[in-house]
mmCIF file of C-alpha atoms and ligand atoms in Angstrom:
data_model
loop_
_atom_site.group_PDB
_atom_site.id
_atom_site.type_symbol
_atom_site.label_atom_id
_atom_site.label_comp_id
_atom_site.label_asym_id
_atom_site.label_seq_id
_atom_site.Cartn_x
_atom_site.Cartn_y
_atom_site.Cartn_z
ATOM 1 C CA UNK A 1 72.229 59.721 134.071
ATOM 2 C CA UNK A 2 75.400 61.002 132.576
ATOM 3 C CA UNK A 3 77.297 63.331 134.870
ATOM 4 C CA UNK A 4 79.685 65.509 132.952
ATOM 5 C CA UNK A 5 80.976 69.004 133.377
ATOM 6 C CA UNK A 6 81.671 70.786 130.124
ATOM 7 C CA UNK A 7 83.189 74.249 130.302
ATOM 8 C CA UNK A 8 82.479 76.226 127.147
ATOM 9 C CA UNK A 9 82.901 79.713 128.547
ATOM 10 C CA UNK A 10 86.596 80.284 127.896
ATOM 11 C CA UNK A 11 86.048 83.804 126.588
ATOM 12 C CA UNK A 12 84.788 84.750 130.055
ATOM 13 C CA UNK A 13 87.756 83.158 131.772
ATOM 14 C CA UNK A 14 90.006 80.106 131.583
ATOM 15 C CA UNK A 15 91.360 77.669 134.162
ATOM 16 C CA UNK A 16 94.915 78.365 135.316
ATOM 17 C CA UNK A 17 97.356 75.943 133.670
ATOM 18 C CA UNK A 18 99.058 73.604 136.144
ATOM 19 C CA UNK A 19 102.506 74.681 134.869
ATOM 20 C CA UNK A 20 101.514 78.259 135.696
ATOM 21 C CA UNK A 21 100.417 77.327 139.216
ATOM 22 C CA UNK A 22 103.734 75.554 139.728
ATOM 23 C CA UNK A 23 105.708 78.553 138.475
ATOM 24 C CA UNK A 24 103.829 80.923 140.828
ATOM 25 C CA UNK A 25 104.015 78.733 143.957
ATOM 26 C CA UNK A 26 107.421 79.920 145.320
ATOM 27 C CA UNK A 27 106.240 83.538 145.267
ATOM 28 C CA UNK A 28 103.468 82.765 147.737
ATOM 29 C CA UNK A 29 106.069 81.109 149.950
ATOM 30 C CA UNK A 30 109.804 81.622 150.236
ATOM 31 C CA UNK A 31 110.137 84.471 147.784
ATOM 32 C CA UNK A 32 107.870 86.901 149.595
ATOM 33 C CA UNK A 33 110.052 90.025 149.641
ATOM 34 C CA UNK A 34 108.753 93.381 148.484
ATOM 35 C CA UNK A 35 110.298 93.937 145.044
ATOM 36 C CA UNK A 36 111.053 97.548 146.046
ATOM 37 C CA UNK A 37 113.227 96.470 148.989
ATOM 38 C CA UNK A 38 116.960 96.561 148.430
ATOM 39 C CA UNK A 39 117.773 93.522 150.565
ATOM 40 C CA UNK A 40 118.120 89.946 149.403
ATOM 41 C CA UNK A 41 114.412 89.160 149.877
ATOM 42 C CA UNK A 42 113.354 92.097 147.781
ATOM 43 C CA UNK A 43 115.978 91.554 145.112
ATOM 44 C CA UNK A 44 114.813 87.999 144.466
ATOM 45 C CA UNK A 45 111.274 89.217 143.824
ATOM 46 C CA UNK A 46 112.556 92.099 141.698
ATOM 47 C CA UNK A 47 114.612 89.702 139.577
ATOM 48 C CA UNK A 48 111.529 87.540 138.960
ATOM 49 C CA UNK A 49 109.537 90.586 137.839
ATOM 50 C CA UNK A 50 112.340 91.772 135.558
ATOM 51 C CA UNK A 51 112.544 88.349 133.926
ATOM 52 C CA UNK A 52 108.775 88.194 133.469
ATOM 53 C CA UNK A 53 108.713 91.661 131.941
ATOM 54 C CA UNK A 54 111.471 90.684 129.510
ATOM 55 C CA UNK A 55 109.568 87.517 128.567
ATOM 56 C CA UNK A 56 106.279 89.341 127.942
ATOM 57 C CA UNK A 57 108.128 92.018 125.976
ATOM 58 C CA UNK A 58 109.773 89.422 123.774
ATOM 59 C CA UNK A 59 106.474 87.624 123.139
ATOM 60 C CA UNK A 60 104.824 90.885 122.046
ATOM 61 C CA UNK A 61 107.897 92.083 120.099
ATOM 62 C CA UNK A 62 108.303 95.058 122.431
ATOM 63 C CA UNK A 63 111.093 96.117 124.770
ATOM 64 C CA UNK A 64 110.850 95.615 128.541
ATOM 65 C CA UNK A 65 110.553 99.388 129.219
ATOM 66 C CA UNK A 66 107.380 99.354 127.136
ATOM 67 C CA UNK A 67 105.620 96.764 129.324
ATOM 68 C CA UNK A 68 103.532 97.671 132.401
ATOM 69 C CA UNK A 69 101.904 95.122 134.682
ATOM 70 C CA UNK A 70 98.436 96.202 135.842
ATOM 71 C CA UNK A 71 95.573 94.800 137.919
ATOM 72 C CA UNK A 72 93.548 93.411 134.971
ATOM 73 C CA UNK A 73 92.534 93.996 131.364
ATOM 74 C CA UNK A 74 89.988 96.615 132.388
ATOM 75 C CA UNK A 75 92.660 98.532 134.270
ATOM 76 C CA UNK A 76 95.039 98.369 131.289
ATOM 77 C CA UNK A 77 92.318 99.855 129.060
ATOM 78 C CA UNK A 78 91.604 102.613 131.602
ATOM 79 C CA UNK A 79 95.270 103.537 132.088
ATOM 80 C CA UNK A 80 95.734 103.632 128.309
ATOM 81 C CA UNK A 81 92.700 105.796 127.570
ATOM 82 C CA UNK A 82 92.619 108.181 130.543
ATOM 83 C CA UNK A 83 96.412 108.241 130.901
ATOM 84 C CA UNK A 84 96.893 109.276 127.284
ATOM 85 C CA UNK A 85 94.182 111.925 127.457
ATOM 86 C CA UNK A 86 95.535 113.265 130.778
ATOM 87 C CA UNK A 87 98.971 113.664 129.257
ATOM 88 C CA UNK A 88 97.507 115.366 126.185
ATOM 89 C CA UNK A 89 95.850 117.939 128.422
ATOM 90 C CA UNK A 90 93.281 119.405 126.038
ATOM 91 C CA UNK A 91 89.799 118.021 125.381
ATOM 92 C CA UNK A 92 89.068 116.678 121.942
ATOM 93 C CA UNK A 93 87.666 113.825 119.894
ATOM 94 C CA UNK A 94 87.973 110.048 120.317
ATOM 95 C CA UNK A 95 87.128 107.303 117.839
ATOM 96 C CA UNK A 96 86.034 103.874 119.036
ATOM 97 C CA UNK A 97 83.504 101.211 117.962
ATOM 98 C CA UNK A 98 80.021 100.183 119.021
ATOM 99 C CA UNK A 99 81.186 96.684 119.902
ATOM 100 C CA UNK A 100 83.928 97.365 122.442
ATOM 101 C CA UNK A 101 84.084 95.543 125.751
ATOM 102 C CA UNK A 102 82.550 97.619 128.542
ATOM 103 C CA UNK A 103 86.080 98.432 129.772
ATOM 104 C CA UNK A 104 86.456 100.698 126.725
ATOM 105 C CA UNK A 105 82.802 101.452 125.943
ATOM 106 C CA UNK A 106 81.951 102.752 129.412
ATOM 107 C CA UNK A 107 85.247 104.645 129.592
ATOM 108 C CA UNK A 108 84.222 106.434 126.402
ATOM 109 C CA UNK A 109 80.750 107.158 127.740
ATOM 110 C CA UNK A 110 82.381 108.683 130.801
ATOM 111 C CA UNK A 111 84.591 110.791 128.536
ATOM 112 C CA UNK A 112 81.451 112.165 126.897
ATOM 113 C CA UNK A 113 80.233 113.212 130.344
ATOM 114 C CA UNK A 114 83.563 114.957 130.844
ATOM 115 C CA UNK A 115 83.060 116.939 127.640
ATOM 116 C CA UNK A 116 84.968 114.873 125.093
ATOM 117 C CA UNK A 117 83.388 114.066 121.756
ATOM 118 C CA UNK A 118 83.245 110.362 120.857
ATOM 119 C CA UNK A 119 82.515 108.686 117.517
ATOM 120 C CA UNK A 120 81.321 105.077 117.801
ATOM 121 C CA UNK A 121 82.039 103.302 114.516
ATOM 122 C CA UNK A 122 79.311 101.006 113.170
ATOM 123 C CA UNK A 123 80.018 97.390 112.233
ATOM 124 C CA UNK A 124 78.706 95.257 109.379
ATOM 125 C CA UNK A 125 76.496 92.203 109.868
ATOM 126 C CA UNK A 126 79.544 90.121 110.766
ATOM 127 C CA UNK A 127 80.744 92.546 113.434
ATOM 128 C CA UNK A 128 83.590 94.228 111.558
ATOM 129 C CA UNK A 129 84.233 97.979 111.229
ATOM 130 C CA UNK A 130 85.087 99.582 107.895
ATOM 131 C CA UNK A 131 88.387 101.348 107.286
ATOM 132 C CA UNK A 132 86.564 103.854 105.049
ATOM 133 C CA UNK A 133 84.192 104.769 107.899
ATOM 134 C CA UNK A 134 87.218 105.191 110.109
ATOM 135 C CA UNK A 135 88.895 107.578 107.654
ATOM 136 C CA UNK A 136 85.725 109.639 107.437
ATOM 137 C CA UNK A 137 85.465 109.840 111.224
ATOM 138 C CA UNK A 138 88.867 111.489 111.727
ATOM 139 C CA UNK A 139 88.664 115.174 112.692
ATOM 140 C CA UNK A 140 91.118 117.992 113.279
ATOM 141 C CA UNK A 141 90.817 117.534 117.040
ATOM 142 C CA UNK A 142 90.961 113.724 117.123
ATOM 143 C CA UNK A 143 93.348 112.600 119.864
ATOM 144 C CA UNK A 144 92.825 108.895 120.352
ATOM 145 C CA UNK A 145 91.521 105.827 118.518
ATOM 146 C CA UNK A 146 90.578 102.766 120.566
ATOM 147 C CA UNK A 147 89.531 99.696 118.589
ATOM 148 C CA UNK A 148 89.468 96.148 119.949
ATOM 149 C CA UNK A 149 91.500 93.443 118.217
ATOM 150 C CA UNK A 150 88.860 90.689 118.371
ATOM 151 C CA UNK A 151 85.371 90.986 119.759
ATOM 152 C CA UNK A 152 84.564 88.931 122.853
ATOM 153 C CA UNK A 153 81.005 87.960 121.880
ATOM 154 C CA UNK A 154 81.349 86.912 118.252
ATOM 155 C CA UNK A 155 85.126 86.715 117.778
ATOM 156 C CA UNK A 156 85.306 89.067 114.768
ATOM 157 C CA UNK A 157 88.830 90.355 114.165
ATOM 158 C CA UNK A 158 89.072 94.077 113.392
ATOM 159 C CA UNK A 159 91.398 95.517 110.707
ATOM 160 C CA UNK A 160 93.935 96.884 113.203
ATOM 161 C CA UNK A 161 96.907 96.906 110.805
ATOM 162 C CA UNK A 162 94.932 98.691 108.087
ATOM 163 C CA UNK A 163 93.761 101.348 110.561
ATOM 164 C CA UNK A 164 97.340 101.783 111.806
ATOM 165 C CA UNK A 165 98.525 102.273 108.217
ATOM 166 C CA UNK A 166 95.877 104.913 107.575
ATOM 167 C CA UNK A 167 96.782 106.629 110.826
ATOM 168 C CA UNK A 168 100.428 106.710 109.843
ATOM 169 C CA UNK A 169 99.500 108.542 106.629
ATOM 170 C CA UNK A 170 97.100 110.882 108.431
ATOM 171 C CA UNK A 171 99.649 111.668 111.156
ATOM 172 C CA UNK A 172 102.179 112.787 108.546
ATOM 173 C CA UNK A 173 99.822 115.547 107.477
ATOM 174 C CA UNK A 174 99.138 117.048 110.892
ATOM 175 C CA UNK A 175 100.797 118.545 113.915
ATOM 176 C CA UNK A 176 98.760 116.765 116.593
ATOM 177 C CA UNK A 177 99.477 113.065 116.361
ATOM 178 C CA UNK A 178 96.532 110.698 116.785
ATOM 179 C CA UNK A 179 97.299 107.782 119.121
ATOM 180 C CA UNK A 180 96.068 104.233 118.663
ATOM 181 C CA UNK A 181 95.074 101.839 121.462
ATOM 182 C CA UNK A 182 93.805 98.291 121.001
ATOM 183 C CA UNK A 183 92.132 95.982 123.507
ATOM 184 C CA UNK A 184 93.724 92.660 122.535
ATOM 185 C CA UNK A 185 92.377 90.710 125.507
ATOM 186 C CA UNK A 186 90.593 88.189 123.270
ATOM 187 C CA UNK A 187 93.541 87.571 120.938
ATOM 188 C CA UNK A 188 96.466 87.217 123.361
ATOM 189 C CA UNK A 189 97.500 83.584 123.465
ATOM 190 C CA UNK A 190 95.358 82.842 120.383
ATOM 191 C CA UNK A 191 97.077 84.905 117.716
ATOM 192 C CA UNK A 192 100.743 85.811 117.723
ATOM 193 C CA UNK A 193 100.694 89.425 118.819
ATOM 194 C CA UNK A 194 103.370 91.690 117.393
ATOM 195 C CA UNK A 195 102.920 95.288 118.477
ATOM 196 C CA UNK A 196 105.168 96.560 115.676
ATOM 197 C CA UNK A 197 103.328 94.660 112.979
ATOM 198 C CA UNK A 198 99.972 95.758 114.392
ATOM 199 C CA UNK A 199 101.293 99.328 114.431
ATOM 200 C CA UNK A 200 99.597 100.378 117.672
ATOM 201 C CA UNK A 201 100.790 102.781 120.380
ATOM 202 C CA UNK A 202 99.120 100.908 123.237
ATOM 203 C CA UNK A 203 97.826 97.362 123.654
ATOM 204 C CA UNK A 204 96.012 95.726 126.573
ATOM 205 C CA UNK A 205 95.893 92.030 127.510
ATOM 206 C CA UNK A 206 94.705 90.036 130.534
ATOM 207 C CA UNK A 207 96.245 86.815 131.891
ATOM 208 C CA UNK A 208 93.043 85.038 132.916
ATOM 209 C CA UNK A 209 91.909 84.815 129.294
ATOM 210 C CA UNK A 210 94.961 82.699 128.396
ATOM 211 C CA UNK A 211 95.188 80.241 131.305
ATOM 212 C CA UNK A 212 96.924 82.644 133.675
ATOM 213 C CA UNK A 213 95.592 83.957 137.000
ATOM 214 C CA UNK A 214 92.784 86.491 137.355
ATOM 215 C CA UNK A 215 93.734 89.961 138.515
ATOM 216 C CA UNK A 216 96.779 90.621 136.372
ATOM 217 C CA UNK A 217 96.950 92.535 133.112
ATOM 218 C CA UNK A 218 99.568 93.978 130.809
ATOM 219 C CA UNK A 219 99.671 97.305 129.038
ATOM 220 C CA UNK A 220 102.135 97.906 126.236
ATOM 221 C CA UNK A 221 102.969 101.586 125.795
ATOM 222 C CA UNK A 222 105.209 102.377 122.842
ATOM 223 C CA UNK A 223 108.413 104.219 123.638
ATOM 224 C CA UNK A 224 107.882 107.974 123.287
ATOM 225 C CA UNK A 225 104.100 107.850 123.876
ATOM 226 C CA UNK A 226 103.373 109.984 126.923
ATOM 227 C CA UNK A 227 100.774 108.849 129.386
ATOM 228 C CA UNK A 228 100.118 110.437 132.777
ATOM 229 C CA UNK A 229 99.261 108.540 135.951
ATOM 230 C CA UNK A 230 95.579 108.088 136.756
ATOM 231 C CA UNK A 231 96.423 106.706 140.219
ATOM 232 C CA UNK A 232 98.908 108.106 142.699
ATOM 233 C CA UNK A 233 101.073 106.553 145.354
ATOM 234 C CA UNK A 234 104.362 105.047 144.352
ATOM 235 C CA UNK A 235 107.022 104.806 141.706
ATOM 236 C CA UNK A 236 105.981 101.271 140.680
ATOM 237 C CA UNK A 237 105.573 100.491 136.974
ATOM 238 C CA UNK A 238 106.995 103.877 135.936
ATOM 239 C CA UNK A 239 104.613 105.531 138.388
ATOM 240 C CA UNK A 240 101.674 104.519 136.190
ATOM 241 C CA UNK A 241 100.456 101.649 138.335
ATOM 242 C CA UNK A 242 101.418 102.488 141.911
ATOM 243 C CA UNK A 243 101.196 99.808 144.582
ATOM 244 C CA UNK A 244 103.346 96.828 145.577
ATOM 245 C CA UNK A 245 103.695 94.506 142.617
ATOM 246 C CA UNK A 246 101.963 91.134 142.662
ATOM 247 C CA UNK A 247 105.114 89.111 142.026
ATOM 248 C CA UNK A 248 103.366 85.729 141.865
ATOM 249 C CA UNK A 249 100.766 86.845 139.339
ATOM 250 C CA UNK A 250 103.300 88.706 137.227
ATOM 251 C CA UNK A 251 105.364 85.518 137.032
ATOM 252 C CA UNK A 252 102.188 83.529 136.259
ATOM 253 C CA UNK A 253 101.125 85.961 133.560
ATOM 254 C CA UNK A 254 104.464 85.695 131.750
ATOM 255 C CA UNK A 255 104.499 81.907 132.043
ATOM 256 C CA UNK A 256 100.918 81.620 130.732
ATOM 257 C CA UNK A 257 101.669 83.828 127.743
ATOM 258 C CA UNK A 258 104.794 81.814 127.013
ATOM 259 C CA UNK A 259 103.020 78.446 127.164
ATOM 260 C CA UNK A 260 100.124 79.578 125.024
ATOM 261 C CA UNK A 261 102.476 81.055 122.431
ATOM 262 C CA UNK A 262 104.535 77.889 122.185
ATOM 263 C CA UNK A 263 101.393 75.842 121.520
ATOM 264 C CA UNK A 264 99.501 78.426 119.499
ATOM 265 C CA UNK A 265 99.164 76.554 116.180
ATOM 266 C CA UNK A 266 98.314 73.202 117.765
ATOM 267 C CA UNK A 267 95.798 74.766 120.106
ATOM 268 C CA UNK A 268 94.157 76.636 117.261
ATOM 269 C CA UNK A 269 93.857 73.491 115.138
ATOM 270 C CA UNK A 270 92.341 71.543 118.022
ATOM 271 C CA UNK A 271 89.932 74.295 119.027
ATOM 272 C CA UNK A 272 88.854 75.004 115.463
ATOM 273 C CA UNK A 273 88.105 71.331 114.916
ATOM 274 C CA UNK A 274 85.917 71.235 118.041
ATOM 275 C CA UNK A 275 84.115 74.439 117.155
ATOM 276 C CA UNK A 276 83.374 73.278 113.627
ATOM 277 C CA UNK A 277 82.059 69.902 114.848
ATOM 278 C CA UNK A 278 79.756 71.609 117.306
ATOM 279 C CA UNK A 279 78.567 74.065 114.679
ATOM 280 C CA UNK A 280 77.938 71.326 112.123
ATOM 281 C CA UNK A 281 76.149 69.164 114.698
ATOM 282 C CA UNK A 282 73.887 72.007 115.809
ATOM 283 C CA UNK A 283 73.012 73.046 112.256
ATOM 284 C CA UNK A 284 72.153 69.439 111.380
ATOM 285 C CA UNK A 285 70.092 68.662 114.464
ATOM 286 C CA UNK A 286 68.289 71.915 115.223
ATOM 287 C CA UNK A 287 66.105 73.940 112.856
ATOM 288 C CA UNK A 288 65.834 77.744 112.940
ATOM 289 C CA UNK A 289 69.290 78.581 114.211
ATOM 290 C CA UNK A 290 71.692 81.178 112.861
ATOM 291 C CA UNK A 291 75.408 81.553 113.422
ATOM 292 C CA UNK A 292 76.150 85.167 114.312
ATOM 293 C CA UNK A 293 79.146 86.760 112.635
ATOM 294 C CA UNK A 294 79.987 83.716 110.536
ATOM 295 C CA UNK A 295 81.246 85.794 107.593
ATOM 296 C CA UNK A 296 84.118 87.505 109.361
ATOM 297 C CA UNK A 297 87.700 86.460 110.002
ATOM 298 C CA UNK A 298 87.417 85.551 113.658
ATOM 299 C CA UNK A 299 89.308 83.982 116.541
ATOM 300 C CA UNK A 300 88.882 80.230 116.429
ATOM 301 C CA UNK A 301 87.361 79.632 119.838
ATOM 302 C CA UNK A 302 84.039 81.474 119.707
ATOM 303 C CA UNK A 303 80.746 80.163 118.346
ATOM 304 C CA UNK A 304 77.797 82.528 118.764
ATOM 305 C CA UNK A 305 74.469 80.997 117.778
ATOM 306 C CA UNK A 306 70.915 82.319 117.884
ATOM 307 C CA UNK A 307 68.265 79.741 118.688
ATOM 308 C CA UNK A 308 65.162 81.425 117.382
ATOM 309 C CA UNK A 309 62.002 81.463 119.511
ATOM 310 C CA UNK A 310 63.743 80.857 122.821
ATOM 311 C CA UNK A 311 65.488 82.967 125.425
ATOM 312 C CA UNK A 312 69.253 82.552 125.580
ATOM 313 C CA UNK A 313 69.057 82.907 129.365
ATOM 314 C CA UNK A 314 66.614 79.980 129.619
ATOM 315 C CA UNK A 315 68.861 77.847 127.439
ATOM 316 C CA UNK A 316 71.872 78.789 129.580
ATOM 317 C CA UNK A 317 70.052 77.652 132.735
ATOM 318 C CA UNK A 318 68.899 74.356 131.211
ATOM 319 C CA UNK A 319 72.412 73.647 129.931
ATOM 320 C CA UNK A 320 73.805 74.498 133.360
ATOM 321 C CA UNK A 321 71.547 71.846 134.895
ATOM 322 C CA UNK A 322 73.230 69.349 132.575
ATOM 323 C CA UNK A 323 76.699 70.541 133.592
ATOM 324 C CA UNK A 324 77.357 72.603 130.461
ATOM 325 C CA UNK A 325 78.669 76.150 130.949
ATOM 326 C CA UNK A 326 78.020 78.743 128.219
ATOM 327 C CA UNK A 327 77.118 82.405 128.237
ATOM 328 C CA UNK A 328 74.676 84.809 126.680
ATOM 329 C CA UNK A 329 76.002 88.136 125.466
ATOM 330 C CA UNK A 330 79.013 88.860 127.619
ATOM 331 C CA UNK A 331 79.302 87.564 131.173
ATOM 332 C CA UNK A 332 79.271 91.080 132.578
ATOM 333 C CA UNK A 333 75.970 91.799 130.860
ATOM 334 C CA UNK A 334 74.139 88.649 131.924
ATOM 335 C CA UNK A 335 71.569 89.249 134.581
ATOM 336 C CA UNK A 336 70.277 92.156 132.548
ATOM 337 C CA UNK A 337 67.834 91.200 129.839
ATOM 338 C CA UNK A 338 68.883 93.949 127.451
ATOM 339 C CA UNK A 339 69.926 92.480 124.141
ATOM 340 C CA UNK A 340 73.669 92.427 123.594
ATOM 341 C CA UNK A 341 75.076 95.731 122.307
ATOM 342 C CA UNK A 342 77.304 93.746 119.972
ATOM 343 C CA UNK A 343 74.510 91.750 118.315
ATOM 344 C CA UNK A 344 72.268 94.800 117.999
ATOM 345 C CA UNK A 345 75.138 96.718 116.370
ATOM 346 C CA UNK A 346 75.378 93.842 113.886
ATOM 347 C CA UNK A 347 71.652 94.351 113.165
ATOM 348 C CA UNK A 348 70.798 90.871 114.412
ATOM 349 C CA UNK A 349 67.013 90.784 114.733
ATOM 350 C CA UNK A 350 66.165 91.597 118.406
ATOM 351 C CA UNK A 351 64.276 88.327 118.854
ATOM 352 C CA UNK A 352 67.202 86.323 117.476
ATOM 353 C CA UNK A 353 69.577 88.358 119.690
ATOM 354 C CA UNK A 354 67.547 87.292 122.745
ATOM 355 C CA UNK A 355 68.083 83.673 121.753
ATOM 356 C CA UNK A 356 71.836 83.983 121.315
ATOM 357 C CA UNK A 357 74.287 81.806 123.172
ATOM 358 C CA UNK A 358 78.084 81.963 123.076
ATOM 359 C CA UNK A 359 80.028 78.711 123.200
ATOM 360 C CA UNK A 360 83.713 79.481 123.727
ATOM 361 C CA UNK A 361 86.341 76.765 123.600
ATOM 362 C CA UNK A 362 89.665 76.308 125.310
ATOM 363 C CA UNK A 363 92.388 73.809 124.563
ATOM 364 C CA UNK A 364 91.325 71.611 127.487
ATOM 365 C CA UNK A 365 88.035 70.825 125.725
ATOM 366 C CA UNK A 366 87.679 67.427 124.054
ATOM 367 C CA UNK A 367 85.607 65.754 121.335
ATOM 368 C CA UNK A 368 83.667 64.033 124.116
ATOM 369 C CA UNK A 369 82.619 67.488 125.322
ATOM 370 C CA UNK A 370 81.177 68.275 121.904
ATOM 371 C CA UNK A 371 79.450 64.882 121.663
ATOM 372 C CA UNK A 372 77.866 65.409 125.051
ATOM 373 C CA UNK A 373 76.563 68.868 124.124
ATOM 374 C CA UNK A 374 75.142 67.467 120.906
ATOM 375 C CA UNK A 375 73.343 64.714 122.840
ATOM 376 C CA UNK A 376 71.795 67.158 125.299
ATOM 377 C CA UNK A 377 71.189 70.403 123.404
ATOM 378 C CA UNK A 378 68.615 69.457 120.718
ATOM 379 C CA UNK A 379 66.229 68.052 123.314
ATOM 380 C CA UNK A 380 66.518 71.126 125.515
ATOM 381 C CA UNK A 381 65.886 73.425 122.556
ATOM 382 C CA UNK A 382 62.807 71.517 121.439
ATOM 383 C CA UNK A 383 61.455 71.410 125.017
ATOM 384 C CA UNK A 384 61.887 75.148 125.415
ATOM 385 C CA UNK A 385 60.340 75.784 122.020
ATOM 386 C CA UNK A 386 57.347 73.600 122.788
ATOM 387 C CA UNK A 387 56.592 76.034 125.628
ATOM 388 C CA UNK A 388 56.942 79.059 123.379
ATOM 389 C CA UNK A 389 53.657 80.400 121.951
ATOM 390 C CA UNK A 390 55.562 82.155 119.162
ATOM 391 C CA UNK A 391 57.220 78.920 118.114
ATOM 392 C CA UNK A 392 53.911 77.023 118.152
ATOM 393 C CA UNK A 393 52.218 79.743 116.116
ATOM 394 C CA UNK A 394 54.993 79.777 113.575
ATOM 395 C CA UNK A 395 54.909 75.973 113.517
ATOM 396 C CA UNK A 396 51.242 75.919 112.554
ATOM 397 C CA UNK A 397 51.931 78.595 109.947
ATOM 398 C CA UNK A 398 54.693 76.467 108.536
ATOM 399 C CA UNK A 399 52.386 73.450 108.364
ATOM 400 C CA UNK A 400 49.804 75.514 106.514
ATOM 401 C CA UNK A 401 52.552 76.536 104.124
ATOM 402 C CA UNK A 402 52.309 80.210 105.053
ATOM 403 C CA UNK A 403 56.034 80.553 105.769
HETATM 404 C C1 PLP B 1 87.673 90.019 129.565
HETATM 405 C C2 PLP B 1 87.873 91.220 128.733
HETATM 406 C C3 PLP B 1 88.306 92.444 129.285
HETATM 407 C C4 PLP B 1 88.475 92.632 130.766
HETATM 408 O O1 PLP B 1 89.566 91.969 131.298
HETATM 409 P P1 PLP B 1 89.625 91.797 132.905
HETATM 410 O O2 PLP B 1 90.990 91.271 133.160
HETATM 411 O O3 PLP B 1 88.553 90.817 133.237
HETATM 412 O O4 PLP B 1 89.400 93.137 133.477
HETATM 413 C C5 PLP B 1 88.509 93.511 128.447
HETATM 414 N N1 PLP B 1 88.322 93.401 127.128
HETATM 415 C C6 PLP B 1 87.918 92.255 126.551
HETATM 416 C C7 PLP B 1 87.746 92.195 125.079
HETATM 417 C C8 PLP B 1 87.680 91.129 127.331
HETATM 418 O O5 PLP B 1 87.257 89.994 126.766
#
């Protein structure tokens, strides 16, 4: 029996790079001062944070004053959305999409409970919103637009720059500026992010999605954009994220973003090659599968495939027994058997949505990983299908030439 462990769930989280661990190590040891303390111990920690902030700023084409360190990607999204609305003061209208990560989607649902009006933009069959729909959705009382950069289930990249351009035109014609936030958690470290080129007011990323530690996020807030605190306590991070800074993780976050940006083209080439080999292998070996969102421009690491006539959850468990880690829908949604909100927004047939599995690559994956999956997967799929009454029925129909 082959014993291999193959991690294909890099959109859920990634392993911390050894260079990042090394960079963080001193801050768990000798350099333990509180960055707010004025003595030597504190100043050393403060210097490390300042350097990390400058590094992250440079990598995003922002200035250091525009960079906040937060507790995670979810927290960055919450500070952006609720902080902006708090500062604005009046209730109004928000535009987002149906395919956001829960960090934004559930924030918007909560806003509806608070009396805000929210428009959820539809997506096409490949998971992409339309700029025309966006233009039509804008109202006199629109305050905020929150649209993710790339989707975490299918990888589809949204037209952020085009939306920003439209917003620029729209904002010229009105007194109340509309602000633009993007959740770029799935693109940081995979695409070169340039906040000026993207044209956004706020942008959220999370270190553990690009080989940094879990529990540290970044929020870019453009100079001049007012956001109010949603937590209270201290002066840290411009008073927007009170609490003693996590020096080690801040250092690790900056290092991880730096490493992934240096290697971005090579990593993309490698990952794309692996993804395409897996896709090709699956399409050749297994009948009745569909690639979800294959028509869109997408990040290179995600492959979302529906295996018709079986449950994605069952496939996940069988793969897990063979040492292969994948996910169904998004990790946060697994455990519930509701079909993914992303796939249903893309009008994927509910039965096909139930059989969807996301393979997500990282640059540590190898060709051997793909070969192993291709040795194991077809057998598992045909075993599961042989137990499925629907599959057997459709099989006999196919033999009779009915379908
Ligand atoms: C993972 C993820 C988040 C949440 O980030 P955390 O750091 O885990 O809170 C938000 N948005 C997207 C698109 C994600 O993939």
